[in-house]
Coordinates of C-alpha atoms in Angstrom, one line a residue:
X1 CA 0.0 0.0 0.0
X2 CA 2.9 2.4 0.8
X3 CA 4.4 1.7 -2.6
X4 CA 1.1 2.4 -4.4
X5 CA 0.6 5.6 -2.4
X6 CA 4.1 6.7 -3.4
X7 CA 3.4 5.8 -7.1
X8 CA 0.1 7.8 -6.9
X9 CA 2.0 10.7 -5.3
X10 CA 4.7 10.7 -8.0
X11 CA 2.2 10.7 -10.8
X12 CA 0.1 13.5 -9.3
X13 CA 3.2 15.6 -8.7
X14 CA 4.4 15.2 -12.2
X15 CA 1.0 15.9 -13.6
X16 CA 0.8 19.1 -11.6
X17 CA 4.2 20.2 -12.8
X18 CA 3.2 19.6 -16.4
X19 CA -0.1 21.5 -15.9
X20 CA 1.8 24.4 -14.3
X21 CA 4.2 24.5 -17.3
X22 CA 1.2 24.4 -19.7
X23 CA -0.3 27.3 -17.8
X24 CA 2.9 29.3 -18.1
X25 CA 3.1 28.4 -21.8
X26 CA -0.5 29.6 -22.3
X27 CA 0.2 32.8 -20.5
X28 CA 3.4 33.4 -22.5
X29 CA 1.7 32.9 -25.9
X30 CA -1.2 35.1 -24.9
X31 CA 1.0 38.2 -24.5
X32 CA 1.1 40.9 -27.2
X33 CA 4.8 40.3 -27.4
X34 CA 5.3 36.6 -26.7
X35 CA 8.5 35.2 -25.4
X36 CA 9.5 33.0 -28.2
X37 CA 12.5 31.3 -26.7
X38 CA 10.6 30.8 -23.4
X39 CA 7.7 29.3 -25.3
X40 CA 10.0 26.9 -27.1
X41 CA 11.8 25.9 -23.9
X42 CA 8.5 25.4 -22.0
X43 CA 7.1 23.3 -25.0
X44 CA 10.1 21.1 -25.0
X45 CA 10.1 20.7 -21.3
X46 CA 6.4 19.8 -21.3
X47 CA 7.0 17.2 -24.0
X48 CA 10.0 15.7 -22.1
X49 CA 8.1 15.5 -18.8
X50 CA 5.1 14.0 -20.5
X51 CA 7.3 11.3 -22.1
X52 CA 9.0 10.7 -18.7
X53 CA 5.6 10.4 -17.0
X54 CA 4.4 7.9 -19.7
X55 CA 7.6 5.9 -19.4
X56 CA 7.3 5.9 -15.6
X57 CA 3.8 4.6 -15.7
X58 CA 4.5 2.1 -18.5
X59 CA 7.6 0.8 -16.6
X60 CA 5.5 0.4 -13.5
X61 CA 2.8 -1.5 -15.4
X62 CA 5.3 -3.7 -17.2
X63 CA 7.1 -4.7 -13.9
X64 CA 3.8 -5.2 -12.2
X65 CA 2.6 -7.4 -15.1
X66 CA 5.8 -9.4 -15.0
X67 CA 5.4 -9.9 -11.3
X68 CA 1.8 -11.0 -11.6
X69 CA 2.6 -13.4 -14.5
X70 CA 5.4 -15.0 -12.5
X71 CA 2.9 -15.7 -9.7
X72 CA 0.3 -17.0 -12.1
X73 CA 2.8 -19.4 -13.7
X74 CA 4.3 -20.3 -10.3
X75 CA 7.8 -19.1 -11.5
X76 CA 9.3 -17.7 -8.3
X77 CA 12.8 -17.7 -9.6
X78 CA 12.5 -14.1 -10.9
X79 CA 14.5 -11.4 -9.1
X80 CA 14.1 -7.7 -9.6
X81 CA 17.2 -5.6 -9.5
X82 CA 17.6 -3.0 -6.7
X83 CA 21.0 -1.7 -7.8
X84 CA 21.3 1.7 -9.4
X85 CA 17.6 2.3 -9.0
X86 CA 15.7 5.3 -7.8
X87 CA 14.3 5.2 -4.3
X88 CA 10.7 4.5 -5.4
X89 CA 11.8 1.9 -8.0
X90 CA 14.1 0.2 -5.5
X91 CA 11.3 0.0 -2.9
X92 CA 9.0 -1.5 -5.5
X93 CA 11.6 -4.1 -6.5
X94 CA 12.3 -4.9 -2.9
X95 CA 8.6 -5.5 -2.3
X96 CA 8.4 -7.7 -5.4
X97 CA 11.4 -9.7 -4.3
X98 CA 10.0 -10.1 -0.7
X99 CA 6.7 -11.5 -2.0
X100 CA 8.4 -13.8 -4.5
X101 CA 10.7 -15.0 -1.7
X102 CA 7.7 -15.8 0.5
X103 CA 6.2 -17.8 -2.3
X104 CA 9.5 -19.6 -2.8
X105 CA 9.6 -20.5 0.9
X106 CA 6.0 -21.7 0.7
X107 CA 6.7 -23.8 -2.3
X108 CA 9.8 -25.4 -0.7
X109 CA 7.7 -26.1 2.5
X110 CA 4.9 -27.6 0.4
X111 CA 7.5 -29.8 -1.4
X112 CA 9.0 -30.9 1.9
X113 CA 5.5 -31.8 3.2
X114 CA 4.7 -33.6 0.0
X115 CA 7.9 -35.6 0.2
X116 CA 7.3 -36.4 3.8
X117 CA 3.8 -37.7 3.1
X118 CA 5.0 -39.5 0.0
X119 CA 7.6 -41.4 2.2
X120 CA 5.0 -42.2 4.7
X121 CA 2.7 -43.6 2.0
X122 CA 5.5 -45.6 0.5
X123 CA 6.4 -47.2 3.8
X124 CA 2.8 -48.1 4.7
X125 CA 2.3 -51.8 4.1
X126 CA -1.4 -51.2 3.2
X127 CA -1.8 -51.0 -0.5
X128 CA -3.2 -47.5 -1.5
X129 CA -4.7 -46.5 -4.9
X130 CA -6.0 -43.0 -5.6
X131 CA -7.8 -42.2 -8.8
X132 CA -10.0 -39.5 -10.3
X133 CA -13.6 -39.7 -11.3
X134 CA -12.6 -40.7 -14.9
X135 CA -10.4 -43.5 -13.6
X136 CA -7.0 -41.9 -14.0
X137 CA -4.7 -43.2 -11.3
X138 CA -2.8 -40.4 -9.6
X139 CA -1.2 -42.3 -6.7
X140 CA -0.2 -46.0 -6.2
X141 CA 2.2 -46.8 -3.4
X142 CA 4.9 -49.5 -3.3
X143 CA 2.7 -51.9 -1.4
X144 CA 0.0 -51.7 -4.1
X145 CA 2.7 -52.4 -6.8
X146 CA 3.9 -55.4 -4.9
X147 CA 0.4 -56.8 -4.2
X148 CA -0.9 -56.4 -7.8
X149 CA 2.4 -57.2 -9.5
X150 CA 2.1 -54.2 -11.7
X151 CA 4.9 -51.6 -12.0
X152 CA 2.5 -49.1 -13.5
X153 CA -1.3 -48.5 -13.5
X154 CA -2.5 -45.6 -15.6
X155 CA -6.2 -46.2 -15.2
X156 CA -8.2 -48.1 -12.6
X157 CA -9.8 -50.1 -15.5
X158 CA -6.4 -51.8 -15.8
X159 CA -7.2 -53.8 -12.7
X160 CA -9.3 -56.0 -15.1
X161 CA -6.0 -57.5 -16.3
X162 CA -5.1 -58.3 -12.7
X163 CA -8.4 -59.6 -11.3
X164 CA -11.9 -59.1 -12.6
X165 CA -13.2 -59.8 -9.1
X166 CA -11.0 -57.1 -7.6
X167 CA -12.0 -54.5 -10.2
X168 CA -15.8 -55.3 -9.9
X169 CA -15.5 -55.1 -6.1
X170 CA -13.8 -51.6 -6.2
X171 CA -16.3 -50.4 -8.8
X172 CA -19.3 -51.5 -6.9
X173 CA -18.1 -50.2 -3.5
X174 CA -19.8 -47.0 -2.2
X175 CA -17.7 -44.4 -0.4
X176 CA -17.1 -45.3 3.2
X177 CA -17.9 -49.0 2.6
X178 CA -15.6 -51.9 3.4
X179 CA -15.7 -55.6 2.3
X180 CA -13.6 -58.7 2.8
X181 CA -12.6 -60.7 -0.2
X182 CA -10.6 -63.8 -0.9
X183 CA -8.5 -63.3 -4.1
X184 CA -5.8 -65.1 -5.8
X185 CA -3.1 -62.6 -7.0
X186 CA 0.1 -63.8 -8.6
X187 CA -0.8 -67.3 -7.8
X188 CA -1.1 -66.6 -4.1
X189 CA -4.3 -66.5 -2.0
X190 CA -4.9 -63.2 -0.2
X191 CA -7.6 -62.2 2.3
X192 CA -8.2 -58.5 1.5
X193 CA -10.0 -55.9 3.5
X194 CA -11.0 -53.4 0.8
X195 CA -12.1 -49.9 1.8
X196 CA -13.1 -47.0 -0.4
X197 CA -13.4 -43.3 0.4
X198 CA -13.9 -40.2 -1.7
X199 CA -12.9 -36.6 -1.3
X200 CA -12.7 -33.4 -3.3
X201 CA -9.8 -31.1 -4.0
X202 CA -9.4 -28.0 -6.2
X203 CA -8.5 -30.4 -9.2
X204 CA -11.8 -32.3 -8.7
X205 CA -13.2 -35.4 -7.1
X206 CA -10.9 -38.3 -6.1
X207 CA -11.4 -41.9 -4.8
X208 CA -9.0 -43.6 -2.4
X209 CA -9.0 -47.4 -2.1
X210 CA -7.0 -49.3 0.5
X211 CA -6.3 -53.0 0.1
X212 CA -5.1 -54.6 3.4
X213 CA -4.0 -58.2 3.4
X214 CA -5.3 -59.6 6.7
X215 CA -4.3 -63.1 5.8
X216 CA -1.5 -63.2 8.5
X217 CA -3.9 -61.9 11.2
X218 CA -6.5 -64.6 10.2
X219 CA -3.8 -67.3 10.2
X220 CA -2.7 -66.2 13.6
X221 CA -6.2 -66.5 14.9
X222 CA -6.6 -69.8 13.2
X223 CA -3.4 -71.2 14.7
X224 CA -4.5 -70.1 18.2
X225 CA -7.9 -71.7 17.7
X226 CA -6.3 -75.0 16.6
X227 CA -3.9 -74.9 19.5
X228 CA -6.7 -74.5 22.0
X229 CA -8.7 -77.3 20.3
X230 CA -5.7 -79.6 20.3
X231 CA -5.0 -78.9 24.0
X232 CA -8.6 -79.7 24.9
X233 CA -8.8 -82.9 22.7
X234 CA -5.4 -84.2 24.0
X235 CA -6.4 -83.6 27.6
X236 CA -9.8 -85.3 27.2
X237 CA -8.3 -88.3 25.2
X238 CA -5.5 -88.7 27.7
X239 CA -7.9 -88.7 30.6
X240 CA -10.1 -91.3 28.9
X241 CA -7.5 -93.6 27.4
X242 CA -5.1 -93.8 30.3
X243 CA -7.5 -95.7 32.6
X244 CA -8.6 -98.0 29.8
X245 CA -5.0 -98.9 29.1
X246 CA -4.4 -99.6 32.8
X247 CA -7.5 -101.8 33.1
X248 CA -6.9 -103.8 30.0
X249 CA -3.3 -104.4 31.1
X250 CA -4.5 -105.6 34.5
X251 CA -7.2 -107.8 33.0
X252 CA -4.7 -109.3 30.6
X253 CA -2.3 -110.1 33.4
X254 CA -5.0 -111.8 35.4
X255 CA -6.1 -114.0 32.5
X256 CA -2.5 -115.0 32.0
X257 CA -2.2 -116.1 35.6
X258 CA -5.1 -118.5 35.5
X259 CA -3.7 -122.0 36.5
X260 CA -5.6 -124.1 34.0
X261 CA -8.8 -124.5 32.0
X262 CA -10.6 -126.3 34.9
X263 CA -10.5 -123.2 37.1
X264 CA -12.5 -121.0 34.8
X265 CA -16.0 -121.5 33.3
X266 CA -14.7 -120.5 29.8
X267 CA -13.5 -122.9 27.2
X268 CA -9.9 -122.7 25.9
X269 CA -11.1 -121.0 22.7
X270 CA -13.2 -118.4 24.5
X271 CA -10.3 -117.7 26.9
X272 CA -8.0 -117.2 24.0
X273 CA -10.5 -114.8 22.3
X274 CA -10.7 -112.8 25.5
X275 CA -7.0 -112.5 25.7
X276 CA -6.7 -111.5 22.1
X277 CA -9.5 -108.9 22.5
X278 CA -7.9 -107.4 25.6
X279 CA -4.5 -107.3 23.9
X280 CA -6.0 -105.6 20.9
X281 CA -7.7 -103.0 23.1
X282 CA -4.4 -102.4 24.9
X283 CA -2.5 -102.1 21.6
X284 CA -5.0 -99.6 20.2
X285 CA -5.0 -97.6 23.4
X286 CA -1.2 -97.4 23.3
X287 CA -1.4 -96.3 19.7
X288 CA -3.9 -93.6 20.5
X289 CA -1.7 -92.3 23.3
X290 CA 1.3 -92.2 20.9
X291 CA -0.9 -90.3 18.5
X292 CA -1.9 -87.8 21.2
X293 CA 1.8 -87.3 22.2
X294 CA 2.8 -86.7 18.7
X295 CA 0.2 -84.0 18.1
X296 CA 0.9 -82.3 21.4
X297 CA 4.0 -81.0 19.6
X298 CA 1.8 -78.5 17.8
X299 CA 1.2 -76.7 21.1
X300 CA 4.7 -77.2 22.6
X301 CA 7.1 -75.7 20.1
X302 CA 10.2 -74.5 22.1
X303 CA 11.1 -70.8 22.2
X304 CA 13.5 -70.1 19.3
X305 CA 17.1 -69.6 20.4
X306 CA 18.0 -66.9 17.9
X307 CA 21.5 -66.6 16.6
X308 CA 23.2 -65.4 13.3
X309 CA 23.6 -68.3 10.9
X310 CA 25.0 -68.3 7.4
X311 CA 22.4 -69.8 5.0
X312 CA 25.1 -71.5 2.9
X313 CA 26.0 -73.6 6.0
X314 CA 22.3 -74.6 6.4
X315 CA 22.1 -75.6 2.7
X316 CA 25.4 -77.5 2.9
X317 CA 24.1 -79.4 5.9
X318 CA 20.8 -80.3 4.1
X319 CA 22.7 -81.4 1.0
X320 CA 24.8 -83.7 3.0
X321 CA 21.7 -85.1 4.7
X322 CA 19.6 -85.7 1.6
X323 CA 22.4 -86.3 -1.0
X324 CA 22.0 -90.1 -1.1
X325 CA 18.2 -89.9 -1.3
X326 CA 18.3 -87.4 -4.2
X327 CA 20.8 -89.5 -6.1
X328 CA 18.7 -92.6 -5.6
X329 CA 15.5 -90.9 -6.7
X330 CA 17.2 -89.3 -9.7
X331 CA 16.2 -85.8 -8.6
X332 CA 18.2 -82.9 -10.0
X333 CA 18.9 -80.4 -7.2
X334 CA 20.0 -76.8 -7.4
X335 CA 21.2 -74.8 -4.4
X336 CA 22.0 -71.0 -4.5
X337 CA 22.6 -68.2 -2.0
X338 CA 22.8 -64.6 -3.1
X339 CA 25.0 -63.0 -1.7
X340 CA 27.1 -66.0 -0.8
X341 CA 27.7 -64.6 2.8
X342 CA 24.0 -64.0 3.4
X343 CA 23.2 -64.4 7.1
X344 CA 19.9 -64.8 9.0
X345 CA 18.9 -64.5 12.6
X346 CA 17.1 -67.8 13.4
X347 CA 17.0 -70.8 15.5
X348 CA 19.0 -73.2 13.2
X349 CA 17.4 -76.3 14.6
X350 CA 13.8 -75.1 14.1
X351 CA 14.7 -73.7 10.6
X352 CA 16.2 -77.1 9.7
X353 CA 12.9 -78.7 10.8
X354 CA 10.9 -76.4 8.4
X355 CA 13.3 -76.9 5.4
X356 CA 13.4 -80.7 5.9
X357 CA 9.6 -80.9 5.9
X358 CA 9.4 -78.8 2.7
X359 CA 12.2 -80.8 1.0
X360 CA 10.4 -84.1 1.8
X361 CA 7.2 -82.7 0.4
X362 CA 9.0 -81.6 -2.7
X363 CA 10.6 -85.0 -3.1
X364 CA 7.2 -86.6 -2.8
X365 CA 5.8 -84.3 -5.4
X366 CA 8.5 -85.2 -8.0
X367 CA 9.0 -88.8 -7.2
X368 CA 6.9 -90.1 -10.0
X369 CA 8.0 -87.5 -12.6
X370 CA 10.9 -88.0 -15.0
X371 CA 13.4 -85.2 -14.9
X372 CA 12.2 -84.1 -11.4
X373 CA 14.0 -81.0 -10.1
X374 CA 14.2 -79.4 -6.7
X375 CA 15.8 -76.1 -5.9
X376 CA 16.6 -74.1 -2.8
X377 CA 17.3 -70.4 -3.3
X378 CA 18.1 -67.8 -0.7
X379 CA 18.4 -64.1 -1.4
X380 CA 18.0 -60.6 0.1
X381 CA 14.4 -59.4 -0.6
X382 CA 12.8 -56.0 -0.2
X383 CA 12.5 -54.1 3.1
X384 CA 15.5 -55.8 4.5
X385 CA 13.8 -59.2 4.4
X386 CA 15.6 -62.5 3.8
X387 CA 13.9 -64.9 1.5
X388 CA 14.3 -68.7 1.2
X389 CA 12.4 -70.6 -1.5
X390 CA 11.9 -74.3 -2.0
X391 CA 10.7 -75.1 -5.5
X392 CA 9.9 -78.3 -7.4
X393 CA 8.4 -79.2 -10.8
X394 CA 6.1 -81.8 -9.4
X395 CA 2.4 -82.4 -9.8
X396 CA 1.4 -79.3 -7.9
X397 CA -1.4 -78.8 -5.5
X398 CA -5.0 -79.0 -6.6
X399 CA -6.7 -75.6 -6.4
X400 CA -9.5 -76.9 -4.2
X401 CA -6.9 -78.2 -1.7
X402 CA -4.7 -75.1 -1.6
X403 CA -6.7 -73.4 1.2
X404 CA -6.5 -76.5 3.4
X405 CA -2.8 -77.5 3.4
X406 CA -1.9 -75.5 6.5
X407 CA -4.8 -77.0 8.5
X408 CA -3.5 -79.4 11.2
X409 CA -4.2 -83.1 10.5
X410 CA -5.1 -82.4 6.9
X411 CA -3.0 -84.5 4.4
X412 CA -3.3 -86.1 1.0
X413 CA -0.6 -88.6 1.7
X414 CA -1.5 -92.2 2.7
X415 CA 1.2 -92.2 5.4
X416 CA 1.1 -88.4 6.1
X417 CA 0.4 -87.0 9.6
X418 CA -0.9 -83.6 8.5
X419 CA 1.1 -81.6 11.0
X420 CA 4.2 -80.8 8.9
X421 CA 3.1 -77.6 7.2
X422 CA 1.0 -76.4 10.2
X423 CA 4.1 -76.9 12.4
X424 CA 6.2 -75.0 9.8
X425 CA 3.9 -72.1 9.8
X426 CA 4.0 -71.8 13.6
X427 CA 7.8 -71.9 13.6
X428 CA 7.8 -69.1 11.0
X429 CA 5.5 -67.1 13.1
X430 CA 7.8 -67.5 16.2
X431 CA 10.5 -66.0 14.0
X432 CA 8.3 -63.0 13.1
X433 CA 8.2 -64.3 9.5
X434 CA 5.7 -66.0 7.3
X435 CA 5.4 -68.9 4.9
X436 CA 3.5 -68.7 1.6
X437 CA 3.3 -70.8 -1.6
X438 CA 2.4 -70.6 -5.2
X439 CA 1.3 -73.8 -7.1
X440 CA 0.1 -74.7 -10.5
X441 CA -1.3 -78.2 -11.1
X442 CA 1.1 -80.3 -13.2
X443 CA 3.7 -77.5 -13.2
X444 CA 5.1 -77.3 -9.7
X445 CA 5.1 -75.6 -6.4
X446 CA 7.2 -72.9 -4.7
X447 CA 7.2 -72.4 -1.0
X448 CA 8.6 -69.0 0.2
X449 CA 9.9 -68.4 3.7
X450 CA 10.2 -64.6 4.4
X451 CA 12.1 -63.6 7.5

């Protein structure tokens, strides 16, 4: 405001001076004997001052227009010179530079805030997708790229190529609504909590969709439920079978101590049948107790003794353990660790138990296939995670069975116990990791351990 008042004052003063000179020129020319030289001088002076006033106003308008256009186009790099300028021009340029500097600071602050929020969004493990009303995707964080397996998504309609079910679910959701969906993405089953919200900015309306994989939480609840059930069952079975076993043992011993056939009302054949029956009950009771003891391991996994271990040493130990079986079965095996010195913080004994179980399953899968292959790969994954993969080219897992393989006691093997994979999953959870798999029927299976 001070600058504008000064500008107005300068213009008014110059106009008054020009008017005064015009008055003098009018007076001089109206005389009976005009002052010719004076009139010429006043005329030239009036013309010069008019040109100077016009230039002053034009320069002010030009600089003001440049200033306003720089703001319009968000170009705050402009700097107005304050050197060798008049007092008013210098004050005007200083004001312009101050305002542009404030805008520069605001722009830098805005960029810092944007980068801060961008880093937060990228580090969130929940997949986020933001798109406009016409479907144009304006934001897609790293978790979404990893979940969908797409490095780029220009339009939300592109989700059709990933999963029709996912696209239809997002399209049908109302703002503020949330649904739970089971989806197979990149060959892996996911339990997704899908939430959609909408908001408006200056640019228009936007939709924000979050895709949270709650599979690990559901698995943890499932494991706890199974453990509680197993504890109850084993307790009840032990309480019921133990006295039966004691009684059948006592009855069997009493029958064996009978002196001869004359001292009992039973015939020799009947007595033999009784003895055989009691022995059968005793054997089955012992078998049931052994069964219970075996499955109690699912609820009694020892606390991991964590220590740094080189994965190459684990692979070498497994190769030594299975080498003879691999050669006998004609299975081609590939082992690799990248980098070679890759280490992991684990309980080596528990990790051996997991890998041995997975290797045995893989061997079973390729046993009847010519050219069977088995591979163990370890490498450094994203987010400082260590990945170990056990892969085979066997018969794969039927799709209808893939959701059941981690259920305790579930097995497709004739001699299987059904606790191997369930036990492996619990061991991985004790290591703050997880176990997942991808399988295609008649093509093979890959189990992934992520620590």
